[in-house]
XYZ file of N, CA and C in Angstrom:
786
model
N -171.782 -15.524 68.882
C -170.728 -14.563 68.560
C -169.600 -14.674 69.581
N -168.380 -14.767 68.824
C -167.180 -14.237 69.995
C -167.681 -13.572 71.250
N -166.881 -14.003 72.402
C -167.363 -13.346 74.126
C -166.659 -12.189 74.327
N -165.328 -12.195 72.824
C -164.845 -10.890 73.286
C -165.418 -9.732 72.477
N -166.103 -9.881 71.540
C -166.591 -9.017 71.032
C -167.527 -7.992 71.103
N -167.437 -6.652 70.700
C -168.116 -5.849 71.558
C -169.127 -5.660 70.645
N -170.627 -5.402 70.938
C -171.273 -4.683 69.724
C -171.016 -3.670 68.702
N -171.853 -3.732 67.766
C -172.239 -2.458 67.028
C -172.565 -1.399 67.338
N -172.188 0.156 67.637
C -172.621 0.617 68.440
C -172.755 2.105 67.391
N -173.944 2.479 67.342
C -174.506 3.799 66.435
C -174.958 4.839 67.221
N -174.679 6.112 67.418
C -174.882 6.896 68.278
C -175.377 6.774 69.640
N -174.401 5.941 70.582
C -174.394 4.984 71.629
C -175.287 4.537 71.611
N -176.206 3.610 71.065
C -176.838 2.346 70.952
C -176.495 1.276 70.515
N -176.363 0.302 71.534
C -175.691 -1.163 71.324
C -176.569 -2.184 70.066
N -175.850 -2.880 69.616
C -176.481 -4.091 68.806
C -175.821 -5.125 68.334
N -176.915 -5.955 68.561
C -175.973 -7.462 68.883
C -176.062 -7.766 66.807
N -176.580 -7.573 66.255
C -176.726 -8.123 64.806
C -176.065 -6.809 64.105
N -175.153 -7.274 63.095
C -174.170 -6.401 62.514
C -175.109 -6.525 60.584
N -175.876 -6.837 60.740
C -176.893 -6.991 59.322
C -178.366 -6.069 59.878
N -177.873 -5.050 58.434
C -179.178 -4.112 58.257
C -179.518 -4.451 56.941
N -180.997 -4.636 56.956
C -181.441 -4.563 55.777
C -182.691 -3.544 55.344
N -183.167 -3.650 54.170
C -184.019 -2.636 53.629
C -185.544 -3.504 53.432
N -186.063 -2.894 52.726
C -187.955 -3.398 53.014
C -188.530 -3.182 51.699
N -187.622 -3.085 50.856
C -187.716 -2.710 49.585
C -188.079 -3.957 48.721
N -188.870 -4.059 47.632
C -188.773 -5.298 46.637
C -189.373 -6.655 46.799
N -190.395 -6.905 48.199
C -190.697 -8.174 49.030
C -191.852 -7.702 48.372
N -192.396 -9.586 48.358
C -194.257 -9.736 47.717
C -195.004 -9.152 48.112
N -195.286 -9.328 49.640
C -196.190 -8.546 50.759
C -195.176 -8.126 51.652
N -196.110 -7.738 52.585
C -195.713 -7.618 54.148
C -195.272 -8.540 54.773
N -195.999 -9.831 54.450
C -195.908 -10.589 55.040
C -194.400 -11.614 54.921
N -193.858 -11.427 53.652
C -192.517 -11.787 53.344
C -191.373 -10.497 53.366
N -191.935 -9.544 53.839
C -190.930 -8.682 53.936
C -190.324 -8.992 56.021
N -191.662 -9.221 56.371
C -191.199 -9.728 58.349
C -191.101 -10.751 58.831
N -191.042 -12.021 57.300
C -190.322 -13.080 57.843
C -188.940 -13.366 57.355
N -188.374 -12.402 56.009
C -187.317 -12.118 56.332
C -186.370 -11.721 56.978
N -187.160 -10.406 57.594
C -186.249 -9.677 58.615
C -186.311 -10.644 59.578
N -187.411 -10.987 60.235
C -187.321 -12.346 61.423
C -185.931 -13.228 60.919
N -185.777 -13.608 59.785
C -184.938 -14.739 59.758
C -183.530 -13.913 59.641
N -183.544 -12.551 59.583
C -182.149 -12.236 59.031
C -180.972 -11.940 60.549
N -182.240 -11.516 61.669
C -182.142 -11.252 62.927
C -181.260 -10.093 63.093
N -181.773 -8.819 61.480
C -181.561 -8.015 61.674
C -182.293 -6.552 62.802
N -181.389 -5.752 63.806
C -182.492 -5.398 64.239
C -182.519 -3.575 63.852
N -181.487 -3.386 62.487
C -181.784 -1.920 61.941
C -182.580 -1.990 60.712
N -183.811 -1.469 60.560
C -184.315 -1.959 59.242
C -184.383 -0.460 58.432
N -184.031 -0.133 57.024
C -184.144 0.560 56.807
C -185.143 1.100 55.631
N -185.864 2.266 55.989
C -186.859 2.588 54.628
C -187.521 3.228 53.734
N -187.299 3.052 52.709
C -187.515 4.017 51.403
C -188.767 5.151 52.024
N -188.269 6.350 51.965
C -189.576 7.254 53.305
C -190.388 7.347 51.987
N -189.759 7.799 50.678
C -190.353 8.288 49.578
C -191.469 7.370 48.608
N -191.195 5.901 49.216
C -191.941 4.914 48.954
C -192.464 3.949 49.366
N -192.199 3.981 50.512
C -193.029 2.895 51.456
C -193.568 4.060 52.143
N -195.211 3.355 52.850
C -195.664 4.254 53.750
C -195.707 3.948 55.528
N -194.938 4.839 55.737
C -194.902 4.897 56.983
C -195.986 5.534 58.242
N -196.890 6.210 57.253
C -197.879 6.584 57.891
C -198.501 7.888 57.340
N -197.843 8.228 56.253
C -198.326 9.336 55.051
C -198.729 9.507 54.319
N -199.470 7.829 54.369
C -200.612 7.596 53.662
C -202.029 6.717 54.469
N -202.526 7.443 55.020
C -203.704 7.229 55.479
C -204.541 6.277 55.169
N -205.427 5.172 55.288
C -206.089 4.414 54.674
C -204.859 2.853 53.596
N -203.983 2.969 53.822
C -202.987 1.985 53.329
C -202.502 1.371 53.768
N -202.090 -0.066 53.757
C -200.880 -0.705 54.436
C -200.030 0.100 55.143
N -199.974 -0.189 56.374
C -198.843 0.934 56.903
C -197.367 -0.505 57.566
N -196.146 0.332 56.501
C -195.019 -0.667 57.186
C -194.427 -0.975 58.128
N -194.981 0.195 59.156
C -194.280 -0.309 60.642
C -195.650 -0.988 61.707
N -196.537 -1.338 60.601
C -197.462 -2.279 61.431
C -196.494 -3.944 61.757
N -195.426 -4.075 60.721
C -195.368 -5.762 61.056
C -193.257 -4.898 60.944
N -193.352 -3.718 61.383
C -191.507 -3.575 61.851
C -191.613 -2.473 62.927
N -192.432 -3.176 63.924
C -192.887 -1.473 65.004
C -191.761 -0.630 65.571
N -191.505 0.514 65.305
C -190.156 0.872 65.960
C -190.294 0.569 67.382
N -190.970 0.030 68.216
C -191.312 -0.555 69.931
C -189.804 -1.699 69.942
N -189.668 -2.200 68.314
C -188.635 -3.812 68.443
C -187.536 -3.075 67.450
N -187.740 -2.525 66.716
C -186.950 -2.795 65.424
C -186.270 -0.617 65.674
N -184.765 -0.778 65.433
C -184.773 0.789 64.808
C -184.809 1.066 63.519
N -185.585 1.873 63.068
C -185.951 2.510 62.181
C -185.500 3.460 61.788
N -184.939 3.042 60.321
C -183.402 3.907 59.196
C -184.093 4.406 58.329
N -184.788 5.767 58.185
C -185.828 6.465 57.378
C -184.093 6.834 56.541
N -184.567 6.066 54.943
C -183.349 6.711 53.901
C -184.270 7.414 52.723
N -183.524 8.614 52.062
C -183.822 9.355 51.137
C -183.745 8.495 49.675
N -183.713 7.247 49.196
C -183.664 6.692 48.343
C -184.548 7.451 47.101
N -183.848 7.709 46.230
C -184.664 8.285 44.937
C -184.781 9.374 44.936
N -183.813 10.031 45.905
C -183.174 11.955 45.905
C -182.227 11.339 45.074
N -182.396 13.135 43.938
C -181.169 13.241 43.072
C -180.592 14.320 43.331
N -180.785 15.098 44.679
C -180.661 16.175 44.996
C -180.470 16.706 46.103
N -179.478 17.346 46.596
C -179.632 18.101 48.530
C -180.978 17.931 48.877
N -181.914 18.922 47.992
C -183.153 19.933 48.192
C -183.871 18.807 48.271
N -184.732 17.863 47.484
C -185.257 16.456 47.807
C -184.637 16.014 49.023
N -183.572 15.277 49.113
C -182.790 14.642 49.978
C -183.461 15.395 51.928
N -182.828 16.805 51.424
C -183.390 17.260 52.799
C -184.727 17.119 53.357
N -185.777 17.570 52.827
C -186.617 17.622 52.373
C -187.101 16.313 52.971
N -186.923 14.853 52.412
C -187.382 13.478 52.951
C -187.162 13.872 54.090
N -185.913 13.909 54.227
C -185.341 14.020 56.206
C -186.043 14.723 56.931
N -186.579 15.578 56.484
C -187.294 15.996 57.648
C -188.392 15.523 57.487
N -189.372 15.240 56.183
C -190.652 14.619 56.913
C -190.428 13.322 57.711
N -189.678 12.237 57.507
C -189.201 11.474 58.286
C -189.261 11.801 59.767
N -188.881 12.657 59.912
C -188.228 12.662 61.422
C -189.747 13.682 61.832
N -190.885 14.085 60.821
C -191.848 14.816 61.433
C -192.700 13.157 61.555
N -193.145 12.389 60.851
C -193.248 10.588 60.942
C -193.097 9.740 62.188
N -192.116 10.309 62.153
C -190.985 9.111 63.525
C -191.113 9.978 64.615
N -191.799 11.289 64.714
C -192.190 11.693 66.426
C -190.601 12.532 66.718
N -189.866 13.390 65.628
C -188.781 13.714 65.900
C -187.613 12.982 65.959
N -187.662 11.582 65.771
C -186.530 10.883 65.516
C -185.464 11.282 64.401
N -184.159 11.158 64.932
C -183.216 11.591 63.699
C -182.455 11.298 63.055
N -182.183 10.173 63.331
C -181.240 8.905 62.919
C -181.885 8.503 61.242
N -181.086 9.166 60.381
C -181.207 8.823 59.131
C -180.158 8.333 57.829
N -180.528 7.547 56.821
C -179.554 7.403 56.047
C -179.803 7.735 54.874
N -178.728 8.734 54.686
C -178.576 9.634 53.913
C -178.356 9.003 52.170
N -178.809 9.221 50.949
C -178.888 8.918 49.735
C -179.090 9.672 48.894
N -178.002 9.852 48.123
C -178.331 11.411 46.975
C -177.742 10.743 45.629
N -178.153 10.003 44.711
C -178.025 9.296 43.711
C -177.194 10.335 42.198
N -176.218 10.104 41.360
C -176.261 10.674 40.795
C -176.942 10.571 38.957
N -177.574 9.364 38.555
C -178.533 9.214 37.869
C -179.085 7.988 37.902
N -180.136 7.690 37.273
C -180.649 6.405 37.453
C -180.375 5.333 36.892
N -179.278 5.397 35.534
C -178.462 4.495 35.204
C -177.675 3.588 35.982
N -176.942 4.707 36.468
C -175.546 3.864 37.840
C -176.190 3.554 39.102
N -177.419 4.965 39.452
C -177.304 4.582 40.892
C -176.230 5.113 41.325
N -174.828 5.350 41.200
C -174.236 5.696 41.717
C -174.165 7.048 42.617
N -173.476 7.335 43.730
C -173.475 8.464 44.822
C -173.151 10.050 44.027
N -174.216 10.966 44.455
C -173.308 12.369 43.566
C -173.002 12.684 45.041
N -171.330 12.964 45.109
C -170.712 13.363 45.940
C -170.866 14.803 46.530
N -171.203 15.841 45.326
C -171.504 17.219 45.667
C -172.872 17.500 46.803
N -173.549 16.615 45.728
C -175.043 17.041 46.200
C -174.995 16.175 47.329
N -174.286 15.333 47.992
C -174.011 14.973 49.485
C -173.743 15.554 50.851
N -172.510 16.028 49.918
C -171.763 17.089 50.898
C -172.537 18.581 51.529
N -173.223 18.770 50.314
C -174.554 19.974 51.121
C -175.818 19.924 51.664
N -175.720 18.538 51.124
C -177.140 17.476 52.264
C -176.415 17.536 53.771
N -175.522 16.810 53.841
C -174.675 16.868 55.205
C -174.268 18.085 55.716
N -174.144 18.762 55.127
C -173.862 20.480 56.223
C -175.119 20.547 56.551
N -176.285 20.159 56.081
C -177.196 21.358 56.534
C -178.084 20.821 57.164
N -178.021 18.911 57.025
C -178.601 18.410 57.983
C -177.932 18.006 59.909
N -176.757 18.299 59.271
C -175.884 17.764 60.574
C -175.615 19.191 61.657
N -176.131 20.195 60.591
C -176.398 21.558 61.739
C -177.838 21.248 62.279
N -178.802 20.637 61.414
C -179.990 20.653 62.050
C -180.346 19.302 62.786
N -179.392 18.623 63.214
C -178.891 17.674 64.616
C -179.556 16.635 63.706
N -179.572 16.531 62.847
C -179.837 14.800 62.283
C -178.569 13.769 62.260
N -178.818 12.533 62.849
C -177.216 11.481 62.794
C -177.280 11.027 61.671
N -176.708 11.585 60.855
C -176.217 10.893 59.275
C -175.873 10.154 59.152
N -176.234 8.713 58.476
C -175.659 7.547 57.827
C -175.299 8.050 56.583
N -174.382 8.176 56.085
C -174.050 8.323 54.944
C -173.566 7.519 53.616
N -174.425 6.958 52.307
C -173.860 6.449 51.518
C -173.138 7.032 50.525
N -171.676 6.332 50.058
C -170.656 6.674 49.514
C -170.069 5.889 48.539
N -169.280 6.281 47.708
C -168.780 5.386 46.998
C -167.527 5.046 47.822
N -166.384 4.269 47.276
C -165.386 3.183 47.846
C -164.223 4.246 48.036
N -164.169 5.619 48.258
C -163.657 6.595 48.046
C -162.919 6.693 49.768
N -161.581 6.363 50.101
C -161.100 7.007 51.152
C -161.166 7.753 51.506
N -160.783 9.270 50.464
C -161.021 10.335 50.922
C -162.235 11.279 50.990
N -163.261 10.672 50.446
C -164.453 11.108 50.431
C -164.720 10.540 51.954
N -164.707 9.417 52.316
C -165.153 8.949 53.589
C -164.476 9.368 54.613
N -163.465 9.747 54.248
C -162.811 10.556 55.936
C -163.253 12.070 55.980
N -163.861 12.757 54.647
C -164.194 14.064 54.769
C -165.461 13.781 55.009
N -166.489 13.213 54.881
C -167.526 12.992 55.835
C -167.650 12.691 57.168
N -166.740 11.706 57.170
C -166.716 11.668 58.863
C -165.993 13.100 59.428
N -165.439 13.762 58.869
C -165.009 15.075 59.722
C -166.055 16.370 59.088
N -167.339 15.878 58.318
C -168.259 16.447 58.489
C -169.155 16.107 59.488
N -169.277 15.142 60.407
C -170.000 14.924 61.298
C -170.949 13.789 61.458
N -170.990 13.014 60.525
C -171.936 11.609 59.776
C -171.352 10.794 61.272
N -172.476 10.023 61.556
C -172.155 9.076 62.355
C -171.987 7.541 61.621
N -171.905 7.252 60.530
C -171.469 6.104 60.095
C -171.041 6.389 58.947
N -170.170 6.019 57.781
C -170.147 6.295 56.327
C -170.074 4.542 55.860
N -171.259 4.727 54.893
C -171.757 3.260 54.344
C -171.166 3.476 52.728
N -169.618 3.022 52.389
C -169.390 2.974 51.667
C -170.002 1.474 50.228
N -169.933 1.720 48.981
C -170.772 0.987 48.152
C -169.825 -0.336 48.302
N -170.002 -1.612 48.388
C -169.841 -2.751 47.575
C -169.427 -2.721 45.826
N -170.723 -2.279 45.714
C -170.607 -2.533 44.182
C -171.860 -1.610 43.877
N -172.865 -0.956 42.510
C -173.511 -0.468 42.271
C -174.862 -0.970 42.913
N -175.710 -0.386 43.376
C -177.187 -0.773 44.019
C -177.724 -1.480 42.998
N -178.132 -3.248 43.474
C -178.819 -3.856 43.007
C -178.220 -4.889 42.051
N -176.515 -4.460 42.027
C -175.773 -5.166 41.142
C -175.778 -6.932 41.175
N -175.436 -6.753 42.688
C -175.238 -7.935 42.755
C -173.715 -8.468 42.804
N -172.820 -7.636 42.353
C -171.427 -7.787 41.769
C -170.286 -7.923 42.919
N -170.876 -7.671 44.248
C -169.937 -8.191 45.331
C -168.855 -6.862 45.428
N -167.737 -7.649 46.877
C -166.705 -6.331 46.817
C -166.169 -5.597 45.512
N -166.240 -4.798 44.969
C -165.413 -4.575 43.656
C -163.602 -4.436 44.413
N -163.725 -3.333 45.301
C -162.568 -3.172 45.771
C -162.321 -3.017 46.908
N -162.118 -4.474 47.168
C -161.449 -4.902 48.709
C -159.987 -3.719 49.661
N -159.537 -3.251 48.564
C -158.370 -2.547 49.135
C -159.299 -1.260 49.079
N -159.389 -0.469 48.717
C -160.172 0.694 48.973
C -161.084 0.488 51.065
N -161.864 -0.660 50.339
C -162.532 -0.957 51.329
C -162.012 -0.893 52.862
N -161.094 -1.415 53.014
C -160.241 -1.915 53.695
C -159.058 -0.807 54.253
N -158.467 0.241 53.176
C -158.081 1.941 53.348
C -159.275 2.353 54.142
N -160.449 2.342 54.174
C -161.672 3.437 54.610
C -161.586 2.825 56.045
N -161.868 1.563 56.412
C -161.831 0.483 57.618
C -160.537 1.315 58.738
N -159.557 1.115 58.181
C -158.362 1.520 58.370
C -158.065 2.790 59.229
N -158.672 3.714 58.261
C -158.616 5.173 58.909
C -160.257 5.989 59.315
N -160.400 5.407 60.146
C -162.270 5.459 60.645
C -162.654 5.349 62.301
N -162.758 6.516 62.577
C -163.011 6.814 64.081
C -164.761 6.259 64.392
N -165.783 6.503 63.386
C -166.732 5.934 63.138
C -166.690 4.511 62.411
N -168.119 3.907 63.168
C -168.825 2.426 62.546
C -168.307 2.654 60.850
N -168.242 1.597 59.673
C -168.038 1.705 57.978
C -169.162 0.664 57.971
N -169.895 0.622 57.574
C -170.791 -0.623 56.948
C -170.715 -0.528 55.608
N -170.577 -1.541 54.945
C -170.911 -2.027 53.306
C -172.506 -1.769 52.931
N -172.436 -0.959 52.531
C -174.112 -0.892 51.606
C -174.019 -0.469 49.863
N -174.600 -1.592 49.506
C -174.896 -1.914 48.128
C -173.881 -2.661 47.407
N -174.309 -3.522 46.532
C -173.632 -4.789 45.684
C -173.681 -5.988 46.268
N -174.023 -6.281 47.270
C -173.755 -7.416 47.673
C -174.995 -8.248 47.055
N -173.917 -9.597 46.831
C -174.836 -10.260 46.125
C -175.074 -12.001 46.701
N -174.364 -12.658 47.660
C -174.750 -13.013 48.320
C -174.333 -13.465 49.180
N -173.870 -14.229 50.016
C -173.310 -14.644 51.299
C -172.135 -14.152 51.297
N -171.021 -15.392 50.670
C -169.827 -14.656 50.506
C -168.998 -13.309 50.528
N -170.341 -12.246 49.642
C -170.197 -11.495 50.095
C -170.084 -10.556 51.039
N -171.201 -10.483 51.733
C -171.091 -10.644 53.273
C -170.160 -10.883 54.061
N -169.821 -12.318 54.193
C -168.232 -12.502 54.828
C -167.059 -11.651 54.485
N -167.079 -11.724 53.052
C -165.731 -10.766 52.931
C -165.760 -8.977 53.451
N -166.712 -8.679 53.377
C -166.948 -7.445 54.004
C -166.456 -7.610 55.398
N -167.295 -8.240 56.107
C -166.720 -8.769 57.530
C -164.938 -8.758 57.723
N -164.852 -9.742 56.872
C -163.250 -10.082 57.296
C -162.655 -9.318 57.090
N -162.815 -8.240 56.300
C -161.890 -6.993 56.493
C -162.156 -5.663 57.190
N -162.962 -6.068 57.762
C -162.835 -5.056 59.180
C -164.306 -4.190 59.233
N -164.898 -4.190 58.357
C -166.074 -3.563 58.141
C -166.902 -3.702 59.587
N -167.790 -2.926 59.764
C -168.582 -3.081 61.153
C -170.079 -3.360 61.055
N -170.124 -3.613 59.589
C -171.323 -4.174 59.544
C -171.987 -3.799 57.978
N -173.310 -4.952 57.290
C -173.465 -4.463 56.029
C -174.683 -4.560 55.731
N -175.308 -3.423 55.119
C -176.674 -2.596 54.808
C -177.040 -3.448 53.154
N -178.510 -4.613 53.112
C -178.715 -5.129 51.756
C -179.705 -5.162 52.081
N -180.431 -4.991 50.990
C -182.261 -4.843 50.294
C -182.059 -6.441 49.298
N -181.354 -5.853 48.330
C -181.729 -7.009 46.797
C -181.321 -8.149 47.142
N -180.416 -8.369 47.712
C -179.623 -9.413 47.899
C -180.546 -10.509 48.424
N -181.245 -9.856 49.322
C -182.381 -10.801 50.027
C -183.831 -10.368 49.352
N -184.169 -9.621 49.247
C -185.338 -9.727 48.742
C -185.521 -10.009 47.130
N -184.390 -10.264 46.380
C -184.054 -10.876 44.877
C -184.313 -11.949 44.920
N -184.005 -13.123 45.946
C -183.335 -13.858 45.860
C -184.505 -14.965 45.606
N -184.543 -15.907 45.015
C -185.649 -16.921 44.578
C -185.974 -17.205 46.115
N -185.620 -17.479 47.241
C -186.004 -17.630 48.469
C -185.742 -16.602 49.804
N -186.085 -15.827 49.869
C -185.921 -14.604 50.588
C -185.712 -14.886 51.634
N -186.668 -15.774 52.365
C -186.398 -16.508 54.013
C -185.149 -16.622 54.033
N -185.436 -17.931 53.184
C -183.770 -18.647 53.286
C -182.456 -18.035 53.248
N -182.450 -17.038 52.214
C -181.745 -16.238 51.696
C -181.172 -14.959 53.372
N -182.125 -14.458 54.009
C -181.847 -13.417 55.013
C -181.131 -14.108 55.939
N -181.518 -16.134 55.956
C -180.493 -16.814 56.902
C -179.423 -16.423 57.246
N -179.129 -17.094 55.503
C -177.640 -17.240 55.015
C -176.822 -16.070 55.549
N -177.389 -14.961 55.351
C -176.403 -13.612 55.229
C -176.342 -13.412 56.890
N -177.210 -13.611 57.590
C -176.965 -13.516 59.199
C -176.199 -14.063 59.063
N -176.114 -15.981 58.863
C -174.330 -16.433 58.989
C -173.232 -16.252 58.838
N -173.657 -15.573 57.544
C -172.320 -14.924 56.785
C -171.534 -13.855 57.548
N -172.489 -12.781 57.727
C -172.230 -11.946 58.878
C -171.285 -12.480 60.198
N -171.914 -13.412 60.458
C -171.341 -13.337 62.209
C -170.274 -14.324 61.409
N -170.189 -15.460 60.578
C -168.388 -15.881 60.429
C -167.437 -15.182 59.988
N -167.715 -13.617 58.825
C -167.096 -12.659 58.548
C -166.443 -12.257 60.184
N -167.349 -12.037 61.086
C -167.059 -11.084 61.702
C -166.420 -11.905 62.936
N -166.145 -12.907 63.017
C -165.529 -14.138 64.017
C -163.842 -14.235 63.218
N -164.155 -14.312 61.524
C -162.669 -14.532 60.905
C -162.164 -13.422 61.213
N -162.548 -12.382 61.204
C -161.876 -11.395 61.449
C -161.563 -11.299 62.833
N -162.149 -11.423 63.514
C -161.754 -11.184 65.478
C -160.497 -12.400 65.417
N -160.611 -13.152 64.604
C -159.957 -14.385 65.244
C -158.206 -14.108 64.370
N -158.762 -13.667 63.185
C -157.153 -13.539 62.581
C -156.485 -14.358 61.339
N -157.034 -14.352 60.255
C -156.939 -14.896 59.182
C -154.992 -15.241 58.987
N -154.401 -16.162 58.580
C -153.287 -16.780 58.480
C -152.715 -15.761 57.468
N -151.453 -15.640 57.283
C -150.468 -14.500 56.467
C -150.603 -15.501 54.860
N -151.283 -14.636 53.902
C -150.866 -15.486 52.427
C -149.419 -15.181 52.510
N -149.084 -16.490 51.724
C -147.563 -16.998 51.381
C -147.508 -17.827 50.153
N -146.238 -17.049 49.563
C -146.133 -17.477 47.865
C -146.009 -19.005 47.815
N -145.411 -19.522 48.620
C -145.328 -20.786 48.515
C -145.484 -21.987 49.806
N -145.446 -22.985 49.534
C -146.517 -24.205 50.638
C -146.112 -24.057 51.930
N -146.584 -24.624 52.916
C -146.170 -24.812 54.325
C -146.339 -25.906 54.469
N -145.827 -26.475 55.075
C -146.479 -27.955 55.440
C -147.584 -27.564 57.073
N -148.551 -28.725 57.238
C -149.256 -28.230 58.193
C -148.531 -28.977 59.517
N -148.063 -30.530 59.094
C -147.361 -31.134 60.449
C -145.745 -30.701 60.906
N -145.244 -30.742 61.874
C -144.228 -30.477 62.414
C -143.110 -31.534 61.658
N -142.202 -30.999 60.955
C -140.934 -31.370 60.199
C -139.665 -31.455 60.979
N -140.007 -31.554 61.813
C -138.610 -31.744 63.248
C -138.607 -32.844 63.986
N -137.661 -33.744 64.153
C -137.919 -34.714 64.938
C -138.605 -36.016 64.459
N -138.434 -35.687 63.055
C -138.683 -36.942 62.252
C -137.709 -37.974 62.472
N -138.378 -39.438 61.886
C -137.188 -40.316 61.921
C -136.938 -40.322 60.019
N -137.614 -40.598 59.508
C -137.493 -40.093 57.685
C -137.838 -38.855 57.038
């Protein structure tokens, strides 16, 4: 990575890998921690409502092969359609995690879209951010939804890509890029991304980092696949430090046109 670049930094905790991913959708265990190994992500995040973290007794338990000792651990409400659910996860989570509070927040508004219900967000976040939980918050591509969260108190707002699981990449780069813009807090991209490319372009426009499950665990090679998107990641996030060239309607030449003899 660039020497001038500073980490990722989430309720002052540094991190060198700007790729979070989820634990969702992998064969075993055993391909769910050699992805993350290969993605050299080190926020992993996870379905509290469906993976077991330890609330199920006698079962595979998932932080046997993602121990929070290495890895931080992003307990999300995935599959709340509701504050009351939503809250509800959050705190057994954080009764799980030994009082930990660092969570990402998910309040779906049906199971068609997947898409964010904005209401039932906004009263998840009052009432968890009085009861000192650091909100990650997912959002749709909404400027002003994302600056009224962050002046609700969310320590990151993870606006969508594209619909969860789509696959369909940035839909809207300018939106994206408005939220980037006006953001005192980290923005990470979570959901749509569908595969590398995508990734990068998130990067290059200023994003601080991007949250994918399907993308890698879809993917006919999952290993391979969590590579790619680490790369993607850190050249997104190099084009951008470094300064992408001004589009122009018409050609440039690349050699010097002065001082020719023809």
């Amino acid at each position: 990575m660039n020497n001038t670049d500073a980490p990722l930094v989430i309720v002052g905790k540094p991190y060198h890998s700007r790729l979070l991913i989820g634990t969702g959708k992998y064969q075993s265990l055993e391909e769910t921690q050699a992805a993350i190994q290969a993605s050299g992500a080190e926020i992993i995040t996870v379905a509290v409502r469906r993976s077991n973290i330890g609330q199920k007794s006698g079962e595979p338990n998932l932080l046997d092969v993602i121990p929070p000792s290495r890895y931080t651990i992003l307990p999300n409400t995935a599959g709340c359609y509701n504050a009351e659910d939503a809250i509800r996860t959050c705190r057994l989570a954080r009764e799980l995690l030994d009082g930990y509070s660092l969570i990402k927040l998910e309040i779906l508004g049906n199971e068609k879209t997947l898409l964010p219900d904005l209401i039932e967000t906004y009263k998840a976040v009052k009432i968890l951010v009085k009861e000192d939980f650091k909100v990650m918050v997912y959002t749709n591509d909404d400027p002003i939804a994302a600056k009224q969260l962050e002046a609700m108190g969310c320590v990151a707002v993870m606006p969508l890509a594209a619909p969860i699981g789509s696959g369909l990449g940035i839909r809207n780069p300018y939106n994206i890029f408005e939220i980037v813009q006006n953001a005192n807090i980290p923005i990470l991209v979570d959901a749509g991304v569908g595969t590398a490319s995508d990734a990068a372009i998130a990067m290059e426009i200023g994003c601080d980092g991007v949250l994918m499950n399907s993308a890698i665990a879809g993917a006919q090679n999952p290993i391979l696949m969590a590579s790619a998107m680490k790369k993607a990641i850190e050249a997104g996030r190099e084009a951008y430090l470094a300064g992408r060239i001004p589009r122009k309607r018409y050609a440039s030449a690349s050699s010097p046109v002065e001082g020719i003899f023809f």
